[in-house]
CSV table of C-alpha atoms and ligand atoms in Angstrom, one decimal:
chain,number,residue,atom,x,y,z
A,1,MET,CA,3.1,-23.6,43.3
A,2,LYS,CA,5.6,-22.0,41.2
A,3,ILE,CA,9.5,-22.2,42.4
A,4,LYS,CA,10.0,-18.7,42.3
A,5,LYS,CA,7.1,-18.3,44.8
A,6,LEU,CA,8.0,-20.9,46.7
A,7,LEU,CA,12.0,-19.7,47.3
A,8,LYS,CA,10.5,-16.7,49.3
A,9,ILE,CA,8.4,-18.6,51.8
A,10,GLU,CA,9.3,-19.3,55.1
A,11,ALA,CA,9.9,-23.0,55.7
A,12,SER,CA,7.5,-24.8,58.4
A,13,ASP,CA,6.8,-28.0,57.3
A,14,GLN,CA,3.9,-27.1,54.6
A,15,SER,CA,2.6,-29.2,52.2
A,16,VAL,CA,3.6,-28.3,48.7
A,17,THR,CA,3.2,-29.8,45.2
A,18,ILE,CA,5.8,-28.8,42.7
A,19,LYS,CA,6.6,-29.4,38.9
A,20,GLY,CA,9.3,-29.2,37.1
A,21,TRP,CA,12.6,-30.6,35.5
A,22,VAL,CA,15.8,-32.1,37.1
A,23,ARG,CA,19.0,-29.9,36.9
A,24,THR,CA,21.1,-32.3,38.6
A,25,LYS,CA,21.2,-35.0,40.9
A,26,ARG,CA,23.3,-36.7,43.4
A,27,GLY,CA,23.4,-38.3,46.4
A,28,SER,CA,23.6,-42.0,47.6
A,29,LYS,CA,21.8,-45.0,48.6
A,30,ASN,CA,20.2,-43.5,51.1
A,31,ILE,CA,19.5,-39.8,50.4
A,32,SER,CA,19.3,-37.9,46.9
A,33,PHE,CA,19.6,-34.3,46.4
A,34,ILE,CA,17.5,-32.9,43.2
A,35,ALA,CA,18.1,-29.4,41.8
A,36,LEU,CA,14.5,-28.6,40.4
A,37,ASN,CA,13.9,-25.8,38.0
A,38,ASP,CA,10.5,-24.7,36.6
A,39,GLY,CA,11.5,-22.1,34.7
A,40,SER,CA,9.5,-19.8,36.7
A,41,THR,CA,13.1,-18.4,38.1
A,42,ILE,CA,17.3,-18.9,37.6
A,43,ASN,CA,17.2,-20.5,41.1
A,44,ASN,CA,16.5,-24.1,41.8
A,45,ILE,CA,14.9,-25.6,44.6
A,46,GLN,CA,16.5,-28.6,46.4
A,47,VAL,CA,14.5,-31.6,47.0
A,48,VAL,CA,15.4,-34.4,48.9
A,49,LEU,CA,14.3,-37.7,48.9
A,50,GLU,CA,15.1,-40.3,51.6
A,51,GLY,CA,16.1,-43.4,50.1
A,52,ASN,CA,13.8,-45.8,51.9
A,53,ASN,CA,10.5,-43.8,51.1
A,54,PHE,CA,11.0,-44.9,47.3
A,55,SER,CA,11.6,-47.8,45.2
A,56,GLU,CA,15.4,-47.8,43.6
A,57,ASP,CA,13.6,-48.6,40.4
A,58,LEU,CA,11.9,-44.9,40.8
A,59,VAL,CA,15.6,-43.3,42.2
A,60,LYS,CA,17.0,-44.6,39.1
A,61,GLN,CA,14.2,-43.3,36.6
A,62,ILE,CA,15.6,-39.5,37.9
A,63,THR,CA,18.1,-38.3,35.7
A,64,THR,CA,19.1,-35.1,34.5
A,65,GLY,CA,16.2,-33.6,32.4
A,66,SER,CA,13.2,-35.8,33.6
A,67,SER,CA,10.3,-34.2,34.4
A,68,LEU,CA,8.5,-34.5,37.8
A,69,ILE,CA,5.6,-33.5,40.0
A,70,ILE,CA,6.5,-33.8,43.8
A,71,GLU,CA,4.5,-33.9,46.6
A,72,GLY,CA,6.3,-32.9,50.0
A,73,ILE,CA,6.7,-30.6,52.8
A,74,LEU,CA,8.9,-27.3,53.1
A,75,VAL,CA,11.2,-27.5,55.5
A,76,PRO,CA,14.3,-25.4,56.8
A,77,SER,CA,17.4,-27.0,54.8
A,78,LYS,CA,20.2,-29.0,56.6
A,79,GLY,CA,22.5,-27.5,54.2
A,80,ASN,CA,24.5,-24.3,54.3
A,81,LYS,CA,23.4,-23.8,50.5
A,82,GLN,CA,19.8,-22.7,50.5
A,83,PRO,CA,17.8,-21.7,53.6
A,84,ILE,CA,15.0,-24.2,52.2
A,85,GLU,CA,14.3,-27.3,50.8
A,86,VAL,CA,11.7,-29.9,50.2
A,87,LEU,CA,11.1,-33.2,51.8
A,88,ALA,CA,9.6,-35.4,49.2
A,89,LYS,CA,6.7,-37.4,50.0
A,90,LYS,CA,5.4,-38.5,46.5
A,91,ILE,CA,6.8,-38.5,43.0
A,92,ASN,CA,5.5,-38.7,40.4
A,93,VAL,CA,8.1,-39.0,37.2
A,94,LEU,CA,6.4,-37.9,34.2
A,95,GLY,CA,8.8,-37.9,31.8
A,96,GLY,CA,12.0,-39.6,31.8
A,97,ALA,CA,15.3,-38.5,29.8
A,98,ASP,CA,17.5,-41.3,28.8
A,99,ALA,CA,20.7,-40.0,30.6
A,100,GLU,CA,23.0,-41.9,28.0
A,101,GLN,CA,21.1,-39.8,25.3
A,102,TYR,CA,20.5,-36.5,27.2
A,103,PRO,CA,22.5,-34.0,25.3
A,104,LEU,CA,22.7,-31.4,28.0
A,105,GLN,CA,25.7,-32.4,30.3
A,106,PRO,CA,26.5,-30.4,34.0
A,107,LYS,CA,29.5,-29.1,31.9
A,108,LYS,CA,29.1,-25.8,30.2
A,109,HIS,CA,27.6,-26.2,26.5
A,110,SER,CA,28.4,-23.9,24.1
A,111,LEU,CA,25.8,-21.0,22.2
A,112,GLU,CA,26.4,-22.4,19.1
A,113,PHE,CA,25.8,-25.7,20.3
A,114,LEU,CA,22.6,-25.1,22.0
A,115,ARG,CA,21.3,-22.8,18.8
A,116,GLU,CA,21.2,-26.3,17.6
A,117,LYS,CA,19.4,-27.8,20.5
A,118,ALA,CA,16.0,-25.7,20.4
A,119,HIS,CA,14.1,-27.6,22.6
A,120,LEU,CA,16.6,-28.1,25.4
A,121,ARG,CA,18.1,-24.3,25.0
A,122,PHE,CA,15.2,-22.6,27.3
A,123,ARG,CA,15.7,-25.3,30.3
A,124,THR,CA,19.8,-24.0,30.5
A,125,ASN,CA,20.1,-21.1,33.1
A,126,THR,CA,21.4,-18.6,30.5
A,127,PHE,CA,18.8,-19.0,28.0
A,128,SER,CA,15.8,-19.3,30.5
A,129,ALA,CA,17.5,-15.8,32.1
A,130,VAL,CA,17.4,-14.1,28.4
A,131,PHE,CA,13.9,-15.0,27.7
A,132,ARG,CA,12.9,-14.0,31.0
A,133,LEU,CA,14.6,-10.6,30.2
A,134,ARG,CA,13.1,-10.7,26.8
A,135,HIS,CA,9.6,-10.9,28.4
A,136,ALA,CA,10.4,-8.2,30.5
A,137,LEU,CA,11.4,-6.0,28.0
A,138,THR,CA,8.7,-6.3,25.9
A,139,PHE,CA,6.2,-5.8,29.0
A,140,ALA,CA,8.3,-2.8,29.9
A,141,VAL,CA,7.9,-1.5,26.1
A,142,HIS,CA,3.8,-1.8,26.4
A,143,LYS,CA,3.7,-0.1,30.0
A,144,PHE,CA,6.0,2.6,29.0
A,145,PHE,CA,4.1,4.2,26.1
A,146,ASN,CA,0.6,3.3,27.7
A,147,GLU,CA,1.9,5.3,30.7
A,148,LYS,CA,2.7,7.9,28.1
A,149,GLY,CA,-1.0,8.0,26.8
A,150,PHE,CA,0.6,6.3,23.1
A,151,PHE,CA,-1.6,3.2,21.4
A,152,SER,CA,-0.4,0.1,19.9
A,153,LEU,CA,-1.0,-0.1,16.4
A,154,HIS,CA,-0.6,-3.3,14.2
A,155,THR,CA,0.7,-2.3,11.0
A,156,PRO,CA,0.6,-4.8,8.5
A,157,ILE,CA,3.3,-8.2,8.0
A,158,ILE,CA,2.3,-8.4,4.4
A,159,THR,CA,2.7,-5.0,2.5
A,160,GLY,CA,2.2,-3.7,-1.0
A,161,THR,CA,5.0,-1.5,-0.9
A,162,ASP,CA,8.5,-2.5,-1.5
A,163,ALA,CA,9.9,1.5,-1.5
A,164,GLU,CA,10.4,2.6,1.8
A,165,GLY,CA,14.2,2.0,1.4
A,166,ALA,CA,14.9,0.5,4.6
A,167,GLY,CA,16.6,-2.7,2.6
A,168,GLU,CA,16.0,-5.9,0.8
A,169,MET,CA,12.4,-7.4,0.8
A,170,PHE,CA,11.1,-11.0,0.9
A,171,GLN,CA,8.8,-11.5,-1.8
A,172,VAL,CA,5.1,-12.9,-0.9
A,173,THR,CA,3.4,-15.3,-3.4
A,174,THR,CA,1.3,-17.8,-3.9
A,175,LEU,CA,2.0,-17.8,-7.8
A,176,ASN,CA,3.3,-21.4,-8.9
A,177,LEU,CA,7.1,-20.4,-9.3
A,178,GLU,CA,7.7,-23.3,-11.8
A,179,ASP,CA,5.0,-22.2,-14.4
A,180,LEU,CA,4.6,-18.4,-13.7
A,181,PRO,CA,2.2,-16.4,-15.7
A,182,LYS,CA,3.7,-13.9,-18.1
A,183,ASN,CA,1.7,-10.5,-19.6
A,184,LYS,CA,1.5,-9.1,-22.7
A,185,THR,CA,5.3,-7.5,-22.2
A,186,GLY,CA,6.7,-10.5,-21.2
A,187,ASN,CA,6.7,-9.5,-17.5
A,188,ILE,CA,4.9,-11.9,-14.7
A,189,ASP,CA,1.8,-11.0,-14.0
A,190,PHE,CA,1.0,-10.6,-10.7
A,191,THR,CA,-2.7,-9.5,-11.3
A,192,ASN,CA,-2.8,-13.3,-11.0
A,193,ASP,CA,-1.1,-13.4,-7.7
A,194,PHE,CA,-3.1,-13.8,-4.5
A,195,PHE,CA,-3.1,-9.7,-3.5
A,196,GLY,CA,-3.6,-8.7,-7.2
A,197,SER,CA,-0.2,-7.0,-7.4
A,198,LYS,CA,3.1,-7.7,-5.9
A,199,THR,CA,3.6,-8.2,-2.1
A,200,ASN,CA,6.2,-8.3,0.2
A,201,LEU,CA,7.2,-9.0,3.8
A,202,THR,CA,7.7,-5.2,5.7
A,203,VAL,CA,11.0,-3.8,6.5
A,204,SER,CA,9.1,-1.8,8.6
A,205,GLY,CA,5.8,-0.4,10.0
A,206,GLN,CA,6.5,3.7,9.8
A,207,LEU,CA,4.8,4.7,7.1
A,208,GLU,CA,1.7,3.2,8.1
A,209,ALA,CA,2.3,4.1,11.4
A,210,GLU,CA,2.8,7.7,10.3
A,211,LEU,CA,-1.0,7.9,8.8
A,212,GLY,CA,-1.9,6.4,12.6
A,213,ALA,CA,-0.3,9.4,14.4
A,214,LEU,CA,-1.6,11.6,11.9
A,215,GLY,CA,-5.4,10.8,13.6
A,216,LEU,CA,-4.2,9.6,17.0
A,217,GLY,CA,-1.6,11.7,18.2
A,218,GLN,CA,0.9,9.4,19.4
A,219,VAL,CA,1.0,5.6,18.2
A,220,TYR,CA,3.9,2.6,18.4
A,221,THR,CA,4.1,-0.5,16.8
A,222,PHE,CA,5.7,-3.6,18.1
A,223,GLY,CA,5.8,-6.1,15.2
A,224,PRO,CA,8.3,-8.3,13.5
A,225,THR,CA,10.0,-6.8,10.6
A,226,PHE,CA,12.6,-8.7,7.7
A,227,ARG,CA,15.3,-8.0,5.7
A,228,ALA,CA,16.4,-10.0,3.0
A,229,GLU,CA,19.9,-8.5,3.4
A,230,ASN,CA,23.0,-11.0,3.2
A,231,SER,CA,24.4,-9.6,6.4
A,232,ASN,CA,25.6,-12.6,8.4
A,233,THR,CA,26.7,-10.5,11.5
A,234,SER,CA,26.7,-10.6,15.2
A,235,ARG,CA,24.3,-7.9,14.8
A,236,HIS,CA,21.8,-8.7,12.0
A,237,LEU,CA,19.1,-10.5,11.4
A,238,SER,CA,16.5,-12.0,8.8
A,239,GLU,CA,13.1,-11.9,11.1
A,240,PHE,CA,13.7,-9.3,13.9
A,241,TRP,CA,11.6,-6.8,16.1
A,242,MET,CA,11.1,-3.6,16.1
A,243,ILE,CA,9.5,-1.0,18.2
A,244,GLU,CA,8.2,2.1,16.1
A,245,PRO,CA,6.8,5.4,18.1
A,246,GLU,CA,5.7,8.1,16.0
A,247,LEU,CA,4.6,11.2,17.5
A,248,ALA,CA,2.5,14.3,15.6
A,249,PHE,CA,3.4,17.8,16.3
A,250,ALA,CA,7.1,16.6,17.6
A,251,ASP,CA,10.2,17.9,16.5
A,252,LEU,CA,13.5,16.0,16.5
A,253,HIS,CA,14.5,17.0,20.0
A,254,GLU,CA,11.5,16.0,21.8
A,255,CYS,CA,11.9,12.4,19.5
A,256,ILE,CA,15.1,12.0,20.6
A,257,ASP,CA,14.2,13.1,24.5
A,258,LEU,CA,11.5,10.4,24.0
A,259,ALA,CA,14.3,7.8,22.9
A,260,GLU,CA,15.9,8.4,25.6
A,261,GLU,CA,13.4,8.2,28.6
A,262,PHE,CA,12.3,4.8,26.6
A,263,VAL,CA,15.4,2.7,26.8
A,264,LYS,CA,16.1,4.0,30.5
A,265,TYR,CA,12.7,3.1,31.9
A,266,CYS,CA,12.8,-0.6,30.0
A,267,ILE,CA,16.3,-1.0,31.6
A,268,LYS,CA,15.4,0.2,34.7
A,269,TYR,CA,12.3,-2.1,34.9
A,270,CYS,CA,14.7,-5.4,34.3
A,271,ILE,CA,17.1,-4.2,37.2
A,272,ASP,CA,13.7,-3.5,39.6
A,273,HIS,CA,11.9,-6.7,38.4
A,274,TYR,CA,14.5,-8.9,37.1
A,275,ALA,CA,17.6,-8.8,39.3
A,276,ASP,CA,18.4,-12.7,39.9
A,277,ASP,CA,18.4,-12.9,36.1
A,278,LEU,CA,20.6,-10.2,35.9
A,279,GLN,CA,23.0,-11.0,38.9
A,280,PHE,CA,23.4,-14.5,36.8
A,281,LEU,CA,24.3,-12.9,33.1
A,282,ASN,CA,26.6,-10.5,35.0
A,283,LYS,CA,28.6,-13.5,36.6
A,284,ARG,CA,28.2,-14.8,33.2
A,285,MET,CA,29.8,-12.1,31.3
A,286,SER,CA,32.7,-11.7,33.6
A,287,ASP,CA,33.3,-15.4,33.3
A,288,GLU,CA,33.3,-14.9,29.9
A,289,GLU,CA,35.3,-11.9,29.6
A,290,ALA,CA,37.8,-13.3,31.8
A,291,LYS,CA,39.0,-16.0,28.8
A,292,LEU,CA,39.6,-13.0,26.6
A,293,LYS,CA,42.7,-10.7,26.2
A,294,LYS,CA,42.6,-7.8,28.3
A,295,GLU,CA,42.1,-5.1,25.7
A,296,ASP,CA,38.9,-7.1,24.5
A,297,ARG,CA,37.3,-7.2,27.6
A,298,SER,CA,34.8,-4.5,28.5
A,299,GLU,CA,35.5,-1.8,30.9
A,300,MET,CA,32.5,-2.2,33.0
A,301,GLY,CA,30.7,-5.3,34.0
A,302,LEU,CA,27.1,-5.7,33.1
A,303,LEU,CA,25.3,-4.5,36.2
A,304,GLU,CA,27.4,-1.8,36.2
A,305,ARG,CA,27.4,-0.9,32.6
A,306,LEU,CA,23.2,-0.8,32.9
A,307,GLN,CA,23.6,1.6,35.9
A,308,PHE,CA,26.0,4.0,34.3
A,309,VAL,CA,23.4,4.0,31.3
A,310,LEU,CA,21.0,5.3,33.5
A,311,GLU,CA,22.6,8.1,35.6
A,312,ASN,CA,24.4,9.5,32.6
A,313,ASP,CA,22.2,12.0,29.8
A,314,PHE,CA,23.5,10.8,26.2
A,315,LEU,CA,25.7,12.4,24.4
A,316,ARG,CA,24.3,14.5,21.2
A,317,ILE,CA,26.5,15.3,18.1
A,318,THR,CA,26.0,16.1,14.8
A,319,TYR,CA,27.1,14.2,11.7
A,320,SER,CA,29.8,16.7,11.0
A,321,GLU,CA,31.2,17.5,14.4
A,322,ALA,CA,31.3,13.5,14.4
A,323,ILE,CA,33.0,13.3,11.1
A,324,ASP,CA,35.7,15.7,12.0
A,325,ILE,CA,36.0,13.9,15.4
A,326,LEU,CA,37.0,10.5,13.1
A,327,LYS,CA,38.6,12.5,10.4
A,328,ASN,CA,41.0,13.7,13.2
A,329,SER,CA,41.2,10.4,15.0
A,330,LYS,CA,44.5,8.0,16.0
A,331,PRO,CA,43.0,5.1,13.8
A,332,ASN,CA,42.1,7.4,11.0
A,333,LYS,CA,45.6,9.0,10.7
A,334,LYS,CA,47.4,6.0,11.3
A,335,LYS,CA,45.2,4.0,8.7
A,336,LYS,CA,43.6,1.4,11.1
A,337,PHE,CA,39.8,1.8,9.7
A,338,LYS,CA,39.0,-0.1,7.3
A,339,TYR,CA,37.0,2.7,5.8
A,340,LEU,CA,39.1,6.0,6.1
A,341,ILE,CA,37.0,8.8,6.8
A,342,ASP,CA,38.2,11.6,4.5
A,343,GLY,CA,35.2,14.3,5.2
A,344,PHE,CA,31.7,15.2,4.9
A,345,GLY,CA,29.5,12.7,3.0
A,346,ALA,CA,31.2,9.4,4.4
A,347,ASP,CA,28.7,6.8,5.5
A,348,LEU,CA,29.3,5.8,9.3
A,349,GLN,CA,30.9,2.2,9.6
A,350,SER,CA,30.0,0.2,12.4
A,351,GLU,CA,34.3,0.4,13.4
A,352,HIS,CA,33.2,4.4,13.0
A,353,GLU,CA,30.4,4.0,15.5
A,354,ARG,CA,32.2,1.6,18.0
A,355,TYR,CA,35.2,4.2,18.2
A,356,LEU,CA,32.8,7.1,19.1
A,357,VAL,CA,30.6,5.6,21.8
A,358,GLU,CA,34.0,3.1,23.2
A,359,LYS,CA,37.0,4.9,23.1
A,360,LYS,CA,35.9,8.8,22.5
A,361,PHE,CA,33.0,9.5,24.7
A,362,LYS,CA,32.3,6.0,26.5
A,363,ARG,CA,28.6,6.2,26.6
A,364,PRO,CA,26.0,6.1,24.5
A,365,ILE,CA,25.3,9.0,22.0
A,366,VAL,CA,23.0,10.4,19.7
A,367,ILE,CA,24.3,11.6,16.3
A,368,THR,CA,21.9,14.0,14.2
A,369,ASP,CA,21.9,16.0,10.8
A,370,TYR,CA,23.4,13.6,8.6
A,371,PRO,CA,23.7,13.8,4.4
A,372,LYS,CA,20.7,13.5,2.6
A,373,GLU,CA,22.5,11.1,0.7
A,374,ILE,CA,22.6,8.5,3.0
A,375,LYS,CA,19.6,8.4,4.6
A,376,ALA,CA,16.4,7.9,3.9
A,377,PHE,CA,13.5,10.0,1.9
A,378,TYR,CA,11.2,10.7,4.4
A,379,MET,CA,13.2,12.6,6.5
A,380,ARG,CA,13.2,16.3,6.8
A,381,ILE,CA,15.3,17.8,4.9
A,382,ASN,CA,17.6,21.0,6.7
A,383,GLU,CA,17.4,24.7,5.6
A,384,ASP,CA,21.6,23.8,4.1
A,385,ASN,CA,19.8,21.4,1.9
A,386,LYS,CA,22.7,18.9,2.3
A,387,THR,CA,21.7,17.2,5.7
A,388,VAL,CA,18.1,15.7,7.0
A,389,ARG,CA,16.9,16.1,10.5
A,390,ALA,CA,18.1,12.3,11.0
A,391,MET,CA,19.1,10.7,14.0
A,392,ASP,CA,20.8,7.5,15.1
A,393,ILE,CA,21.3,6.2,18.7
A,394,LEU,CA,24.6,4.3,19.0
A,395,PHE,CA,25.7,2.2,22.4
A,396,PRO,CA,28.8,0.5,23.2
A,397,GLU,CA,29.4,-2.7,22.1
A,398,ILE,CA,26.1,-2.9,20.3
A,399,GLY,CA,26.4,-0.1,17.7
A,400,GLU,CA,23.3,1.4,16.4
A,401,ILE,CA,20.2,0.3,18.1
A,402,ILE,CA,17.9,2.9,17.4
A,403,GLY,CA,17.2,5.4,14.1
A,404,GLY,CA,14.9,8.0,13.5
A,405,SER,CA,13.9,11.4,12.1
A,406,GLN,CA,11.8,14.5,12.4
A,407,ARG,CA,9.8,13.5,8.8
A,408,GLU,CA,9.2,15.7,6.3
A,409,GLU,CA,5.9,16.9,6.4
A,410,ARG,CA,5.9,19.4,3.3
A,411,LEU,CA,4.3,17.9,0.1
A,412,ASP,CA,6.7,19.6,-2.2
A,413,LYS,CA,9.9,19.3,-0.5
A,414,LEU,CA,8.7,15.1,-0.2
A,415,LYS,CA,8.1,15.0,-3.6
A,416,GLU,CA,11.1,16.5,-4.3
A,417,ARG,CA,13.5,14.1,-2.6
A,418,MET,CA,11.5,11.0,-3.9
A,419,THR,CA,12.1,12.2,-7.3
A,420,GLU,CA,15.8,12.4,-6.1
A,421,MET,CA,15.6,9.1,-5.1
A,422,ASP,CA,13.8,7.6,-7.5
A,423,ILE,CA,11.3,6.6,-5.3
A,424,CYS,CA,7.5,6.0,-7.2
A,425,GLU,CA,5.0,8.2,-6.2
A,426,LYS,CA,2.5,6.4,-7.5
A,427,GLU,CA,3.0,3.5,-5.3
A,428,LEU,CA,3.1,5.7,-2.0
A,429,TRP,CA,0.2,7.6,-2.9
A,430,TRP,CA,-1.9,7.0,0.0
A,431,TYR,CA,1.2,8.4,2.3
A,432,LEU,CA,1.5,11.2,0.4
A,433,GLU,CA,-2.1,12.2,1.0
A,434,THR,CA,-1.3,12.8,4.6
A,435,ARG,CA,0.8,15.6,3.8
A,436,LYS,CA,-2.2,17.1,1.7
A,437,PHE,CA,-5.1,17.4,4.4
A,438,GLY,CA,-4.0,18.4,8.0
A,439,THR,CA,0.0,17.7,7.8
A,440,CYS,CA,1.9,18.7,10.6
A,441,GLN,CA,5.5,18.6,11.9
A,442,HIS,CA,6.2,15.0,13.2
A,443,SER,CA,8.8,12.3,14.2
A,444,GLY,CA,9.5,9.0,15.3
A,445,PHE,CA,11.9,6.2,15.4
A,446,GLY,CA,13.1,2.3,15.2
A,447,LEU,CA,14.3,0.4,18.2
A,448,GLY,CA,15.7,-2.8,17.3
A,449,PHE,CA,14.8,-4.8,20.2
A,450,GLU,CA,17.0,-7.9,19.9
A,451,ARG,CA,20.1,-5.1,19.9
A,452,LEU,CA,18.3,-4.1,23.5
A,453,ILE,CA,18.2,-7.5,24.9
A,454,MET,CA,21.8,-7.7,24.1
A,455,PHE,CA,22.6,-4.4,25.6
A,456,VAL,CA,20.5,-5.9,28.9
A,457,THR,CA,21.9,-9.1,28.9
A,458,GLY,CA,25.3,-8.9,28.0
A,459,MET,CA,24.8,-11.6,24.9
A,460,LYS,CA,27.6,-10.8,22.5
A,461,ASN,CA,25.8,-12.8,19.2
A,462,ILE,CA,22.1,-11.5,18.1
A,463,ARG,CA,21.2,-15.0,17.3
A,464,ASP,CA,21.2,-15.7,21.2
A,465,VAL,CA,18.6,-13.5,22.3
A,466,ILE,CA,15.4,-14.3,19.3
A,467,PRO,CA,14.1,-18.1,20.6
A,468,PHE,CA,14.4,-19.0,17.1
A,469,PRO,CA,16.5,-16.8,15.0
A,470,ARG,CA,16.4,-16.4,11.2
A,471,THR,CA,19.4,-15.7,9.4
A,472,PRO,CA,21.0,-16.1,5.9
A,473,GLN,CA,20.8,-19.9,4.9
A,474,ASN,CA,18.8,-20.7,8.1
A,475,ALA,CA,15.8,-20.9,9.1
A,476,ASN,CA,15.4,-24.0,11.3
A,477,PHE,CA,12.4,-25.1,13.8
G,501,4AD,O1,17.7,2.0,11.0
G,501,4AD,P1,16.2,1.4,10.3
G,501,4AD,O2,16.5,0.7,9.4
G,501,4AD,O3,14.7,2.2,10.6
G,501,4AD,C1,13.9,2.0,10.4
G,501,4AD,O4,13.6,0.9,9.6
G,501,4AD,C2,12.9,3.4,10.2
G,501,4AD,N1,11.8,2.7,9.3
G,501,4AD,C3,12.7,3.7,12.1
G,501,4AD,C4,11.6,4.5,12.3
G,501,4AD,O5,12.2,5.9,12.3
G,501,4AD,N2,10.5,4.7,12.5
G,501,4AD,O6,16.1,0.3,11.5
G,501,4AD,C5,16.0,0.3,13.1
G,501,4AD,C6,16.8,-0.4,13.9
G,501,4AD,C7,18.0,-0.4,13.7
G,501,4AD,O7,18.7,1.1,14.7
G,501,4AD,C8,18.8,-1.3,14.7
G,501,4AD,O8,18.6,-1.7,16.2
G,501,4AD,C9,17.5,-2.6,14.1
G,501,4AD,O9,16.6,-2.0,13.8
G,501,4AD,N3,17.9,-3.3,13.3
G,501,4AD,C10,17.8,-4.5,13.2
G,501,4AD,N4,18.1,-5.5,14.2
G,501,4AD,C11,18.6,-6.8,13.7
G,501,4AD,N5,18.6,-6.8,12.9
G,501,4AD,C12,18.5,-6.3,11.5
G,501,4AD,N6,19.1,-6.9,10.2
G,501,4AD,C13,18.2,-4.8,11.5
G,501,4AD,N7,18.1,-3.7,10.6
G,501,4AD,C14,17.6,-2.8,11.6
G,502,MG,MG1,19.4,2.7,10.7
């Protein structure tokens, strides 16, 4: 029986079999207490070994990290720390863990240290809670869209397009890098490459999702996304997961409404179904923050923050309004920003986003209608011919969590933008076709899955919410 299920049972001498890993063992010659965990829950079950029932040799083999099968009976606990415990009758040590060599000690390990111990990360309270919540959020994403009548669409990971403009790409090739075939003009001859043309790992499934939406009506992608930028920050991964819904017949405001409902739904799902893990992480966050200087601590605890997001509307402002606020803000006037804001056109840096979200409005905000120069070619141009129907959603501590837009559905305008931005029409012929036959108003957005997990778990480094992080100079395991 899984420990999660076991802990909900009332003890009355039932026979049970449990399997798990030893978190701690204490006791004396006559009696030992084992805290056993099987990953199903943050909580351990206490197993009691009465000494004279087991050989000294066997008891010695049981150390932190070893894996056991225990047959015993479920009894009310004699201690007051837990309501029930398992009185062991038979123990099978499957895998010992040499106490001298076992890397995890009962003391607290740094997250950096644990990142190097990929095989044991999952056995810690913090990471098991994070990865159970990652699962919860994955499930909530599919559940939400299914209930809304969206169809899940698997867009390609290998793509022949490198013009989406979302970021630097990783090239995919089977050519011999030591001996590259050249054509008559001296360039690399990609007709000899595996796909007969140059290919990359995708930076976004959006363009393909648009094709799906313009037939299926409402689709969403949920897949790995790759960006070869050299950004070594606590919010960037080279391989991350993105959820990209795309809605036919919807304008920007319907798209923002959907995004807000979606994020709240996912958070609520975790609160309703994974309260134990969230409580653990709530305490963890406040313990961690107690070590910080007062001004660096968050104003709200983790659970409080999640509840706050559920209960409050996201604030919606335009880019121009945001710029005015930033321009007249204290840090701008006192030249505290690294990048000073002097007016319309400036790209918002994370210091500006954080000021707006954490200092000025103290809640999630949606910024719309950015200057066309700093946004992608496919966003619908406004009447002013200066701004586009873009939206970014910014969260406290995280910054940008969602980016989206209403799409330019008018073929002539789209082509104009592509020429302005030097994007090759020939390469995107298949995308342009959608604007020739039955084009319609449509919108979509992309949610960075790991950034959502960071928000829900309170983890401060994006490397700690993905099982095997890929970042510049690091693709271990
Ligand atoms: O803003 P981005 O680049 O938008 C797109 O890719 C659009 N095609 C989405 C769409 O409209 N369908 O990325 C969307 C989100 C960001 O808001 C951020 O949360 C996340 O993806 N993201 C990253 N997360 C982790 N590591 C990175 N390097 C990320 N780059 C973007
Ligand atoms: Mg963006």
